[in-house]
Tab-separated table of C-alpha atoms in Angstrom:
chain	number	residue	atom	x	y	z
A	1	UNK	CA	-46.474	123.826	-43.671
A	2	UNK	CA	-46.372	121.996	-46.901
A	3	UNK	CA	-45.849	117.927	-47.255
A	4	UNK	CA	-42.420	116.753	-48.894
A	5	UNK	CA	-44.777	114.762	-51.076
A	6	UNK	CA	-46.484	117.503	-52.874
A	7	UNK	CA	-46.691	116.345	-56.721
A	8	UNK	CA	-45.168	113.247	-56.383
A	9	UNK	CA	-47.113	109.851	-56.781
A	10	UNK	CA	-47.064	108.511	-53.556
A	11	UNK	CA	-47.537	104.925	-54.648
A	12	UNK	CA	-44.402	104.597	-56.238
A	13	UNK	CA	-41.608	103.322	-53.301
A	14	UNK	CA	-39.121	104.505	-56.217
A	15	UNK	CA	-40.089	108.248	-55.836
A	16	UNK	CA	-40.919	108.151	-52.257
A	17	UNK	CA	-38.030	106.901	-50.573
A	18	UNK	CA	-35.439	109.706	-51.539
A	19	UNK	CA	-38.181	112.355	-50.111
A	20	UNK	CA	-38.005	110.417	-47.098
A	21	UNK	CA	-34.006	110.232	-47.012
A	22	UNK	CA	-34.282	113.783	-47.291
A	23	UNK	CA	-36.444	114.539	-44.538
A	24	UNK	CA	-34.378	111.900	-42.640
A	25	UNK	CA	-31.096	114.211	-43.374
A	26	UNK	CA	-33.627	117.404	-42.507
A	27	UNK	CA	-33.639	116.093	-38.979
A	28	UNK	CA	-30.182	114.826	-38.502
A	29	UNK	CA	-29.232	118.476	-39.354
A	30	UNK	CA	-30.828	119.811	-36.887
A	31	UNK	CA	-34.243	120.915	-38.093
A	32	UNK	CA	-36.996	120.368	-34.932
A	33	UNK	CA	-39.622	119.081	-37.488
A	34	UNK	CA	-40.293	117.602	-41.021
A	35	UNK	CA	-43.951	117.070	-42.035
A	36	UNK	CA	-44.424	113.930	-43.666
A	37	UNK	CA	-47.560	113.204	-45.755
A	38	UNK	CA	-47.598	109.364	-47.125
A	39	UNK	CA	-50.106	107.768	-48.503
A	40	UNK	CA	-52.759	106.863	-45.299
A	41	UNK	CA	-50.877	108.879	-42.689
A	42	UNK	CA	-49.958	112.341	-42.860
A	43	UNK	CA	-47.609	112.981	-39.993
A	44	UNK	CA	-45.004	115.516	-38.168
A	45	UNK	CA	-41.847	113.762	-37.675
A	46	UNK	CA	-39.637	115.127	-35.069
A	47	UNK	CA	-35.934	114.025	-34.122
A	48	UNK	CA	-37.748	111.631	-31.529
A	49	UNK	CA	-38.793	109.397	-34.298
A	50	UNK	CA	-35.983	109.435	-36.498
A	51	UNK	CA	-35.319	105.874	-36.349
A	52	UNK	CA	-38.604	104.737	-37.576
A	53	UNK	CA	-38.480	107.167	-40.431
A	54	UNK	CA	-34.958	104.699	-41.085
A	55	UNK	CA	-37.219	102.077	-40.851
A	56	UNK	CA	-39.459	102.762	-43.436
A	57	UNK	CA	-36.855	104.011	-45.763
A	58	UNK	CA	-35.429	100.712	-45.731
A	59	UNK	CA	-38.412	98.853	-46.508
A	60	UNK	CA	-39.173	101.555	-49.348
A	61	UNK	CA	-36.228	100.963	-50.403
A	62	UNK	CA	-36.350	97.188	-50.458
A	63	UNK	CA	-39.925	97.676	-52.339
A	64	UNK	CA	-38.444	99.659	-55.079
A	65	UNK	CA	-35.729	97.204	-55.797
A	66	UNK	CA	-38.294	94.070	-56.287
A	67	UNK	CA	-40.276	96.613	-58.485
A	68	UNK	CA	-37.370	96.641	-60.776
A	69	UNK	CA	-36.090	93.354	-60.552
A	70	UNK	CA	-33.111	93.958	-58.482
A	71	UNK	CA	-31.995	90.845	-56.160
A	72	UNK	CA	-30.378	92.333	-52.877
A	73	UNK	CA	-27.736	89.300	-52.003
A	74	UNK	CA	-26.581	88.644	-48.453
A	75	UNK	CA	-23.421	86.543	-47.923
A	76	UNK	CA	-23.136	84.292	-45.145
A	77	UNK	CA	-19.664	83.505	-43.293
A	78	UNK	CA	-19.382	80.165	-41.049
A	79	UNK	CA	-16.533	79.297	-39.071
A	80	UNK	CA	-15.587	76.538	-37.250
């Protein structure tokens, strides 16, 4: 079974976050298992793990945004 990461620079969270969304949708279609090869782990994810593959997507995705300067803002409500 080929990696989703075949030919793409795996050091870049800009390219490797929308492989991972992809295996992420892979799995909440239905397939039993998405090989995932990333940089120091090369792994097998299965519907079990789904939400750490959201995990890292986030963070990927968070690392790609400081890489080209863009701010993610979070408002704050208060109340009384």
């Amino acid at each position: 079974m080929a990696s989703l990461f075949d030919g793409i620079d795996t050091t870049d969270p800009c390219l490797v976050w929308p492989v991972l969304q992809t295996a992420y949708y892979k799995l909440a279609a239905g397939e039993s298992e998405v090989r995932v090869k990333y940089a120091d782990f090369d792994v097998t994810v299965q519907p079990a793990s789904i939400q750490e593959l959201e995990v890292l997507i986030t963070r990927l995705k968070g690392e790609c945004n400081r890489k080209q300067g863009i701010r993610t803002r979070f408002a704050m409500r208060g109340g009384y």
